[in-house]
Coordinates of C-alpha atoms in Angstrom, one line a residue:
Chain V
M1 CA 27.7 -10.0 23.0
A2 CA 25.3 -10.5 20.0
S3 CA 26.6 -9.2 16.6
G4 CA 22.7 -9.2 14.5
I5 CA 22.0 -10.7 11.4
K6 CA 24.0 -8.9 8.5
D7 CA 25.2 -11.2 6.0
K8 CA 24.4 -14.3 7.6
V9 CA 21.4 -15.4 6.0
A10 CA 21.3 -15.3 2.2
I11 CA 17.2 -15.2 -0.1
L12 CA 17.4 -18.3 -2.1
G13 CA 14.2 -17.7 -3.7
M14 CA 11.6 -15.8 -3.5
G15 CA 8.1 -15.9 -5.5
C16 CA 5.0 -13.5 -5.4
T17 CA 1.1 -14.2 -7.3
K18 CA -0.9 -11.3 -8.6
F19 CA -2.4 -9.3 -5.4
G20 CA -6.3 -8.5 -6.2
E21 CA -10.1 -10.0 -6.5
R22 CA -8.8 -13.3 -6.5
W23 CA -12.3 -15.7 -7.2
D24 CA -9.9 -17.9 -9.1
M25 CA -8.7 -19.1 -6.6
G26 CA -8.7 -19.8 -3.2
G27 CA -6.3 -19.4 0.1
E28 CA -4.8 -22.7 -1.1
E29 CA -4.4 -22.1 -4.9
L30 CA -2.4 -19.1 -4.2
M31 CA 0.4 -20.6 -1.6
V32 CA 1.0 -22.9 -4.2
E33 CA 1.4 -20.6 -7.3
A34 CA 3.6 -18.4 -5.1
F35 CA 5.6 -21.2 -3.5
T36 CA 6.1 -23.2 -6.9
E37 CA 7.7 -19.5 -8.1
C38 CA 10.1 -19.2 -5.3
L39 CA 10.6 -22.8 -5.8
E40 CA 11.9 -22.8 -9.2
D41 CA 13.8 -19.3 -8.4
A42 CA 15.5 -21.4 -5.3
G43 CA 16.3 -23.8 -7.6
I44 CA 15.5 -26.7 -4.7
E45 CA 13.9 -29.4 -4.0
K46 CA 11.5 -29.0 -2.1
N47 CA 12.1 -31.8 1.0
Q48 CA 15.4 -29.9 1.0
I49 CA 13.1 -27.4 3.5
Q50 CA 14.1 -27.9 6.8
A51 CA 11.8 -25.7 8.7
A52 CA 8.4 -23.3 7.0
W53 CA 7.2 -20.8 9.1
F54 CA 3.6 -19.1 7.6
S55 CA 2.0 -16.0 7.9
T56 CA -2.2 -14.7 8.0
C57 CA -3.8 -12.3 9.8
F58 CA -7.6 -13.5 10.1
D59 CA -7.5 -16.8 10.1
E60 CA -11.3 -17.0 11.0
V61 CA -12.0 -16.2 6.8
G62 CA -9.0 -17.5 5.7
V63 CA -8.1 -21.0 6.1
G64 CA -8.3 -21.3 9.8
K65 CA -6.1 -21.6 12.7
S66 CA -2.7 -23.1 12.9
A67 CA 0.0 -23.6 10.2
T68 CA -1.8 -26.5 9.1
A69 CA -3.0 -25.3 6.4
M70 CA 0.1 -24.7 4.4
A71 CA 2.0 -27.6 5.7
V72 CA -0.7 -29.9 4.0
T73 CA -1.1 -27.2 0.8
L74 CA 2.3 -27.4 0.2
R75 CA 2.6 -31.1 1.4
L76 CA 5.6 -30.2 3.0
P77 CA 7.2 -33.3 4.8
N78 CA 6.5 -33.3 8.2
I79 CA 8.7 -30.9 9.4
P80 CA 8.2 -27.9 11.7
V81 CA 5.7 -25.7 10.2
S82 CA 4.2 -22.7 12.5
R83 CA 1.9 -19.9 11.8
N84 CA 3.0 -16.0 12.9
E85 CA 0.4 -13.4 13.6
N86 CA 1.4 -9.3 14.2
F87 CA -1.5 -7.4 12.7
C88 CA -0.3 -6.4 9.5
A89 CA 3.1 -6.7 9.6
S90 CA 3.0 -11.0 10.0
G91 CA 4.1 -10.9 6.9
T92 CA 7.6 -9.3 7.5
E93 CA 7.8 -11.4 10.9
A94 CA 7.1 -14.8 8.9
F95 CA 10.8 -14.2 7.2
R96 CA 12.3 -12.8 10.5
A97 CA 11.3 -16.2 11.7
A98 CA 13.1 -18.4 8.8
V99 CA 16.3 -15.9 8.9
Y100 CA 16.7 -16.9 12.5
G101 CA 16.3 -20.7 11.7
V102 CA 18.8 -20.1 9.3
A103 CA 21.3 -17.8 11.6
S104 CA 20.9 -20.1 14.7
G105 CA 22.7 -22.7 12.9
A106 CA 18.7 -25.0 13.9
Y107 CA 18.4 -25.6 9.5
D108 CA 20.3 -24.4 6.7
I109 CA 17.2 -23.7 4.3
C110 CA 13.7 -22.6 5.8
L111 CA 10.2 -21.6 4.1
A112 CA 8.7 -18.3 5.1
L113 CA 5.0 -18.0 2.9
G114 CA 2.2 -15.3 3.4
M115 CA -1.4 -15.2 1.9
E116 CA -4.2 -13.9 3.0
K117 CA -8.1 -14.4 0.8
L118 CA -10.1 -11.3 2.5
K119 CA -12.4 -11.0 -0.7
D120 CA -14.7 -13.3 -0.7
T121 CA -15.9 -12.2 3.0
G122 CA -18.8 -10.5 1.8
Y123 CA -17.5 -6.7 1.8
G124 CA -14.2 -5.5 0.7
G125 CA -12.7 -4.5 4.6
L126 CA -11.4 -6.0 6.8
P127 CA -13.3 -8.6 8.4
Q128 CA -15.1 -7.1 11.7
P129 CA -12.7 -8.2 14.6
G130 CA -15.3 -9.0 17.4
S131 CA -14.0 -11.3 20.4
S132 CA -10.8 -11.9 18.7
F133 CA -10.0 -7.9 19.5
G134 CA -8.8 -9.2 22.7
T135 CA -11.2 -7.3 25.7
L136 CA -8.8 -4.4 26.2
N137 CA -8.7 -3.1 22.7
W138 CA -12.5 -1.8 22.6
L139 CA -11.3 0.4 25.2
W140 CA -8.1 1.6 23.7
S141 CA -9.4 2.1 20.2
A142 CA -13.3 2.8 21.0
N143 CA -14.9 3.4 17.5
G144 CA -12.3 3.3 16.1
T145 CA -11.4 2.4 12.2
A146 CA -8.6 2.2 10.4
P147 CA -9.1 5.6 8.3
G148 CA -10.2 7.5 11.2
L149 CA -7.3 6.6 13.7
F150 CA -5.2 7.4 10.4
A151 CA -6.6 11.3 9.4
Q152 CA -6.3 12.1 13.0
L153 CA -2.4 10.8 12.2
A154 CA -2.5 13.6 9.4
S155 CA -4.3 16.6 11.0
A156 CA -1.4 16.0 14.0
Y157 CA 1.2 16.4 11.2
A158 CA -0.5 19.6 10.0
A159 CA -1.0 21.0 13.2
K160 CA 2.5 20.0 14.7
Y161 CA 4.3 21.5 11.6
R162 CA 2.2 24.4 10.7
I163 CA 0.8 22.8 7.1
S164 CA -1.5 23.9 5.6
D165 CA -4.0 21.7 4.5
K166 CA -4.2 22.5 0.6
D167 CA -0.1 21.5 1.2
L168 CA -1.0 18.8 2.7
K169 CA -3.2 17.5 0.2
R170 CA -1.2 17.8 -2.5
A171 CA 1.5 16.5 -0.7
I172 CA -0.3 13.0 0.0
A173 CA -2.2 13.2 -3.5
H174 CA 1.9 13.1 -5.0
V175 CA 2.0 9.6 -2.8
S176 CA -0.3 7.8 -4.5
V177 CA 0.4 9.1 -8.0
K178 CA 3.4 8.3 -7.6
S179 CA 2.7 4.7 -6.4
H180 CA -0.6 3.9 -9.2
A181 CA 2.6 5.7 -11.5
N182 CA 4.6 2.6 -10.4
G183 CA 2.2 0.0 -10.7
A184 CA 1.4 0.9 -13.9
L185 CA 4.2 -0.9 -14.8
N186 CA 4.0 -3.9 -13.1
P187 CA 1.6 -6.7 -14.6
K188 CA 1.3 -8.3 -10.3
A189 CA -0.4 -5.2 -8.9
H190 CA -3.9 -4.8 -9.3
L191 CA -4.7 -1.6 -10.0
T192 CA -2.7 -1.2 -13.3
K193 CA -3.8 2.0 -14.7
P194 CA -1.7 5.8 -13.7
V195 CA -3.6 8.6 -12.0
S196 CA -3.4 12.4 -12.2
E197 CA -3.1 15.1 -9.2
D198 CA -6.7 16.3 -10.0
Q199 CA -8.3 13.1 -9.4
V200 CA -6.9 12.1 -6.5
L201 CA -7.7 15.6 -4.8
G202 CA -11.2 15.0 -6.2
A203 CA -12.4 11.8 -5.2
P204 CA -14.4 11.5 -2.3
I205 CA -13.2 12.2 1.1
I206 CA -13.6 8.5 3.4
A207 CA -11.8 10.6 6.8
Y208 CA -10.7 13.9 6.3
P209 CA -7.7 14.4 5.1
L210 CA -7.9 10.9 3.4
G211 CA -9.7 10.8 0.6
L212 CA -10.4 7.5 -1.6
F213 CA -6.7 7.6 -3.3
D214 CA -5.2 8.0 0.3
C215 CA -6.1 4.6 1.4
C216 CA -5.7 1.2 0.5
G217 CA -7.8 -1.8 0.1
V218 CA -7.6 -5.2 1.1
S219 CA -7.0 -7.5 -1.0
D220 CA -6.0 -11.9 -1.9
G221 CA -2.5 -12.3 -2.2
S222 CA 1.0 -14.9 -1.6
A223 CA 4.1 -14.1 -1.1
C224 CA 7.0 -16.2 0.0
A225 CA 10.8 -16.6 0.6
I226 CA 13.3 -19.0 0.6
V227 CA 16.4 -18.1 2.8
T228 CA 19.5 -20.5 3.7
T229 CA 23.5 -19.5 4.2
P230 CA 25.4 -17.5 1.5
E231 CA 27.9 -20.3 1.8
I232 CA 24.7 -23.0 1.5
A233 CA 24.0 -20.5 -1.8
K234 CA 27.2 -20.5 -3.5
K235 CA 26.9 -24.3 -3.0
L236 CA 23.9 -24.7 -4.2
G237 CA 25.2 -23.1 -7.9
K238 CA 24.6 -19.2 -7.1
K239 CA 27.3 -17.1 -8.2
K240 CA 28.6 -14.2 -5.2
K241 CA 27.1 -11.5 -7.1
D242 CA 23.9 -13.0 -7.6
I243 CA 23.4 -13.7 -3.3
I244 CA 21.3 -11.5 -2.1
T245 CA 21.8 -11.0 2.1
V246 CA 19.4 -9.5 4.5
K247 CA 21.5 -6.4 6.2
A248 CA 19.4 -5.7 8.7
T249 CA 15.8 -7.5 10.2
Q250 CA 14.4 -5.5 12.5
L251 CA 10.9 -5.4 15.0
A252 CA 9.1 -2.9 17.1
L253 CA 6.2 -2.8 19.1
S254 CA 4.0 0.5 21.1
S255 CA 5.1 0.2 24.4
G256 CA 1.9 1.7 25.6
Y257 CA 4.0 5.4 25.6
E258 CA 1.4 6.2 22.1
G259 CA -1.6 5.1 23.8
G260 CA -1.5 7.4 27.1
F261 CA -1.5 10.7 25.1
N262 CA 0.4 11.8 27.6
E263 CA 3.4 12.9 25.7
W264 CA 2.8 11.5 22.2
Q265 CA 1.8 14.4 20.0
G266 CA 0.6 12.1 17.2
E267 CA 2.2 12.6 14.1
H268 CA 4.3 10.4 14.0
F269 CA 5.4 6.5 14.7
V270 CA 7.8 5.8 17.9
T271 CA 8.2 2.3 16.6
T272 CA 9.0 3.4 13.2
S273 CA 11.5 5.7 14.9
K274 CA 13.4 2.9 17.1
C275 CA 13.1 0.5 14.6
S276 CA 15.0 2.2 11.8
T277 CA 17.9 3.5 13.8
A278 CA 18.2 0.1 15.4
A279 CA 18.2 -1.3 11.5
Y280 CA 20.7 1.1 10.3
K281 CA 22.7 0.1 13.4
E282 CA 22.5 -3.5 12.8
A283 CA 22.8 -3.0 9.1
G284 CA 25.8 -0.5 8.9
I285 CA 24.0 2.6 7.3
A286 CA 25.6 5.9 8.6
D287 CA 23.4 8.0 7.1
P288 CA 19.8 6.1 5.5
R289 CA 18.9 9.5 3.0
K290 CA 22.8 8.6 1.4
E291 CA 22.9 4.9 1.6
I292 CA 19.4 3.5 1.0
S293 CA 18.5 3.2 -2.7
M294 CA 14.9 2.2 -2.8
M295 CA 12.1 1.7 0.0
E296 CA 9.0 -0.3 -0.3
L297 CA 6.9 1.2 3.0
H298 CA 3.9 0.8 4.4
D299 CA 1.5 2.8 3.1
C300 CA -2.0 1.9 3.9
F301 CA -3.0 5.2 3.9
S302 CA -0.6 7.9 2.2
I303 CA -0.1 9.7 5.5
T304 CA 1.7 6.5 6.7
E305 CA 3.9 7.0 4.1
L306 CA 4.9 10.8 4.4
V307 CA 5.4 10.6 7.9
T308 CA 7.2 7.2 7.7
Y309 CA 10.0 9.2 5.4
E310 CA 10.7 11.3 8.2
D311 CA 11.1 8.3 11.1
L312 CA 13.5 6.3 8.8
H313 CA 15.4 9.0 9.4
I314 CA 15.6 10.1 5.6
S315 CA 13.7 13.1 5.5
D316 CA 13.9 16.1 8.0
R317 CA 10.9 16.6 10.7
G318 CA 8.1 18.2 9.4
K319 CA 10.0 18.9 5.6
A320 CA 8.6 15.5 3.9
W321 CA 5.9 16.8 2.9
K322 CA 8.2 18.5 0.4
D323 CA 10.3 16.1 -0.5
S324 CA 7.5 14.5 -1.3
L325 CA 6.3 17.1 -3.4
D326 CA 9.6 17.5 -5.0
G327 CA 9.4 14.1 -6.1
F328 CA 12.3 12.8 -3.9
Y329 CA 10.9 9.7 -3.2
D330 CA 9.4 9.3 -7.2
R331 CA 10.9 6.4 -9.4
D332 CA 13.8 8.7 -10.9
G333 CA 14.2 10.2 -7.4
K334 CA 16.5 9.9 -4.8
I335 CA 15.1 7.0 -3.5
P336 CA 12.2 5.5 -5.0
A337 CA 9.5 4.2 -2.5
Q338 CA 7.3 1.8 -3.9
I339 CA 8.2 0.8 -6.7
D340 CA 6.4 -2.2 -7.5
G341 CA 3.1 0.1 -6.4
G342 CA 3.2 -0.3 -2.8
L343 CA -0.2 -1.5 -0.9
K344 CA -2.0 1.0 -3.4
C345 CA -2.1 -1.0 -6.3
F346 CA -1.7 -4.3 -5.2
G347 CA -4.1 -3.9 -2.0
H348 CA -3.4 -5.3 1.3
P349 CA -3.7 -9.3 2.0
I350 CA -2.2 -8.4 5.0
G351 CA -0.2 -12.1 6.2
A352 CA 1.5 -11.6 2.3
S353 CA 2.3 -7.6 2.1
G354 CA 5.3 -7.8 3.6
L355 CA 7.0 -10.4 2.2
R356 CA 5.5 -9.5 -1.2
M357 CA 7.7 -5.5 -0.6
L358 CA 11.1 -7.8 0.2
Y359 CA 9.8 -9.3 -3.3
E360 CA 10.0 -6.2 -4.8
M361 CA 13.2 -5.8 -3.6
Y362 CA 14.8 -9.0 -4.4
L363 CA 13.9 -8.7 -7.5
Q364 CA 15.4 -4.9 -8.1
L365 CA 18.5 -6.3 -6.8
H366 CA 19.1 -9.0 -9.1
G367 CA 18.0 -6.4 -11.7
R368 CA 14.5 -8.7 -12.8
A369 CA 12.6 -5.9 -12.3
G370 CA 11.4 -5.4 -16.1
K371 CA 10.7 -2.3 -16.7
R372 CA 10.5 -1.0 -13.4
Q373 CA 14.4 -1.6 -12.7
L374 CA 16.2 0.8 -10.9
E375 CA 20.0 1.7 -11.9
N376 CA 22.5 -0.2 -9.4
P377 CA 20.8 -0.1 -6.5
R378 CA 22.5 -0.7 -3.2
Y379 CA 20.5 -1.4 -0.3
G380 CA 16.7 -1.6 -0.5
L381 CA 14.4 -1.3 2.6
T382 CA 10.9 -2.6 3.6
H383 CA 8.7 -1.4 6.1
N384 CA 6.3 -3.3 7.6
L385 CA 3.2 -1.7 9.9
G386 CA 0.9 -3.3 11.9
G387 CA -2.2 -1.6 13.8
V388 CA -2.9 2.0 14.3
P389 CA -0.6 5.4 15.1
H390 CA -1.5 4.8 19.0
Q391 CA -0.5 0.7 19.2
N392 CA 1.3 -1.1 16.6
V393 CA 4.2 -3.2 15.2
C394 CA 6.8 -1.9 13.4
A395 CA 9.0 -4.3 11.1
I396 CA 12.1 -3.4 9.1
T397 CA 14.3 -5.1 7.1
I398 CA 16.7 -4.2 4.9
V399 CA 18.8 -6.3 2.0
G400 CA 21.4 -5.9 -0.5
K401 CA 24.3 -7.8 -1.9
Q402 CA 26.5 -10.4 -0.3
G403 CA 28.9 -8.2 0.6
D404 CA 28.4 -5.1 -0.2
Chain N
M1 CA -16.4 30.2 -12.2
L2 CA -16.0 26.4 -12.9
S3 CA -14.1 24.1 -15.3
I4 CA -15.3 21.3 -15.9
K5 CA -13.8 18.0 -17.4
A6 CA -15.6 14.5 -18.2
F7 CA -13.1 11.3 -18.2
M8 CA -15.4 8.3 -19.5
N9 CA -13.7 4.7 -18.6
T10 CA -11.9 6.8 -15.5
S11 CA -8.9 5.1 -14.2
T12 CA -11.3 6.0 -11.0
E13 CA -13.4 3.3 -11.8
P14 CA -11.2 0.3 -10.8
V15 CA -10.5 2.1 -7.9
L16 CA -13.6 2.8 -7.0
N17 CA -15.2 -0.4 -7.2
F18 CA -11.9 -2.8 -5.5
R19 CA -11.6 -0.1 -2.3
T20 CA -14.7 1.0 -1.5
G21 CA -17.0 -1.2 1.1
C22 CA -13.5 -1.1 3.4
C23 CA -13.5 -0.9 7.1
G24 CA -16.8 -2.6 8.0
G25 CA -18.7 -0.9 4.6
S26 CA -21.7 -3.1 3.9
H27 CA -21.8 -1.9 -0.5
R28 CA -19.6 -1.4 -2.9
L29 CA -19.6 1.1 -6.2
F30 CA -19.2 -1.0 -9.4
D31 CA -19.2 0.7 -12.6
L32 CA -18.7 4.0 -12.7
N33 CA -17.1 4.7 -15.5
L34 CA -17.6 7.9 -16.2
E35 CA -15.4 10.8 -14.0
I36 CA -16.3 14.7 -14.0
Q37 CA -13.8 16.6 -12.3
V38 CA -15.3 20.1 -11.2
K39 CA -12.9 22.9 -10.2
N40 CA -13.6 26.3 -9.1
L41 CA -11.5 29.2 -10.8
G42 CA -13.3 31.7 -8.9
T43 CA -12.6 33.8 -5.8
K44 CA -16.1 32.5 -4.4
P45 CA -18.1 29.4 -3.5
V46 CA -20.1 27.6 -5.6
T47 CA -22.7 25.1 -5.3
I48 CA -23.5 23.0 -7.7
S49 CA -26.8 20.6 -7.4
G50 CA -26.1 16.4 -7.8
G51 CA -27.6 15.9 -10.8
L52 CA -26.3 16.8 -14.9
E53 CA -27.7 17.5 -18.3
L54 CA -26.4 15.6 -20.9
E55 CA -27.3 17.0 -24.3
G56 CA -26.9 15.3 -27.7
V57 CA -28.8 13.7 -31.0
R58 CA -30.9 12.5 -28.7
G59 CA -32.1 15.8 -27.6
V60 CA -31.3 16.4 -23.4
K61 CA -31.4 13.6 -20.8
R62 CA -30.9 14.5 -17.2
I63 CA -29.0 12.2 -14.9
D64 CA -29.3 12.9 -10.8
T65 CA -27.5 9.6 -9.8
L66 CA -24.3 11.0 -9.7
Y67 CA -21.8 9.6 -6.8
P68 CA -21.6 11.7 -4.4
P69 CA -25.1 12.3 -4.4
G70 CA -26.5 15.6 -3.4
P71 CA -25.7 19.3 -4.0
R72 CA -22.0 20.3 -3.1
E73 CA -20.4 23.3 -2.3
I74 CA -16.9 23.9 -4.1
G75 CA -14.6 26.4 -2.7
P76 CA -12.0 29.0 -4.5
G77 CA -9.2 26.6 -6.0
E78 CA -11.2 23.0 -4.8
I79 CA -11.8 20.6 -7.2
A80 CA -14.6 17.8 -6.8
S81 CA -15.2 14.8 -9.1
F82 CA -18.4 13.5 -9.4
Y83 CA -19.4 9.7 -11.1
C84 CA -21.7 7.8 -12.6
I85 CA -22.6 4.7 -14.5
M86 CA -22.7 5.9 -18.2
D87 CA -23.7 4.1 -21.0
E88 CA -21.1 3.7 -23.9
T89 CA -24.2 4.3 -26.8
L90 CA -25.3 7.2 -25.0
W91 CA -22.3 8.8 -24.0
S92 CA -21.1 8.5 -27.7
A93 CA -24.4 9.9 -28.9
S94 CA -24.0 13.1 -26.6
H95 CA -22.0 16.3 -27.2
T96 CA -22.5 18.6 -24.4
L97 CA -22.5 17.7 -20.3
T98 CA -24.3 20.7 -18.4
F99 CA -24.2 21.5 -14.5
V100 CA -26.1 24.1 -12.8
D101 CA -24.8 26.1 -9.9
K102 CA -28.1 27.1 -7.3
E103 CA -27.8 30.6 -9.2
G104 CA -28.9 29.0 -12.1
N105 CA -25.4 29.3 -13.7
R106 CA -25.0 26.9 -16.5
Y107 CA -21.0 25.3 -16.8
R108 CA -20.7 23.3 -19.7
C109 CA -17.9 20.6 -21.2
P110 CA -17.8 18.7 -24.4
A111 CA -19.4 15.1 -23.9
G112 CA -19.0 12.2 -26.2
R113 CA -18.2 13.2 -29.6
G114 CA -18.2 16.8 -28.7

């Protein structure tokens, strides 16, 4: 009988670069920057790492296929290194693999590193998928763009719950205002200026009802984690109160149910709903609205974050927009979301974002989040979504102090 | 009735710079440092032209390089923002910014030293 991952694996150290248009560095240098911080934080030597996982999505415009780019860049001593790619959830996939590597007993210490370098591709957006998109996806998402497909999520959500355009726009505007206020406190974010509700509401529409501030941009950046067992962490000198453990790490992928559009109404993420249920069960969380202290969600679009409040079973169905406007997810609210500024302020280097989210939870649990520090957080949740509403990958991780 | 507010060195500038051109777009919008928020406080839609007048010690300068371009209808209670590249010297030498609607009504707000 499987017993889950709870408290079997500890995060020994983490590192994260400043995100943004990093013209000053190539992908390799970004990896080195994140890894150097992580290694120092972990307090170990590089040769103590026994296996590693590398997440990068767009190898065509990045550092190429396979994991050799990371193995060579970090001069890893001929250990197993694998590359993970699972759309925008790639970063959490690398983390999950490293965690399972330790939990299985196969390795004592593992590394997960995510990196993406997208701003050198000649334009600001996702590279054209071309033949790497497969053969059937063109049929599932003909002429689809990310803003267009997520805008449909917003329209479906508003239609199902009879929410007026004005209320929906204000609710998703608040999502962005809140995240930019948080990002203004984070020196590693790219966009560090607060914005007002009027700025968000007046900004040009990208795909109605999503405007400029409702959409995140792709970016450059790298983040990483070194994991081990709690026992080894203790032997390496970490005090029990300083050991952050993984309470749950779950993954759910679309089955094709949504894409058939027969029953699914397009207003929520089936995967997130199921993945979060499994994660709470694994972590032993009965009431997430009361027990989760903070979250980093995949706010690729403001509506994604809003709908996710409900799919995480924290806001009631059809009520997330009210919780947003009531400040429930603000930094001084009950469950602060995007405390580091989220994808809105960091941008989205695909392979790195999941680990960047975990980095903030890790800093917060250690009391090292500077001006953003929350008071006594207990459980931190990350939600890393890849794909589009009708066909996606959802990765959820919950972390907290050992034994808590 | 329109309410107009102008923000020099707006925090939207780096966002426009960073996010434009996503998802296959081929151009980006750099250096749009002036943001003008136009809010319709009335009960009827108002259509304004895609340009503004900047009045100051150098006289009146017409600026037609706003983004988004073209006339824009703003519904009751709605807010629409326009952006442009504004020279710091010109801005500080100006005192009034004016939009004109299609019926010839003029709506002003302070600019630069105004």
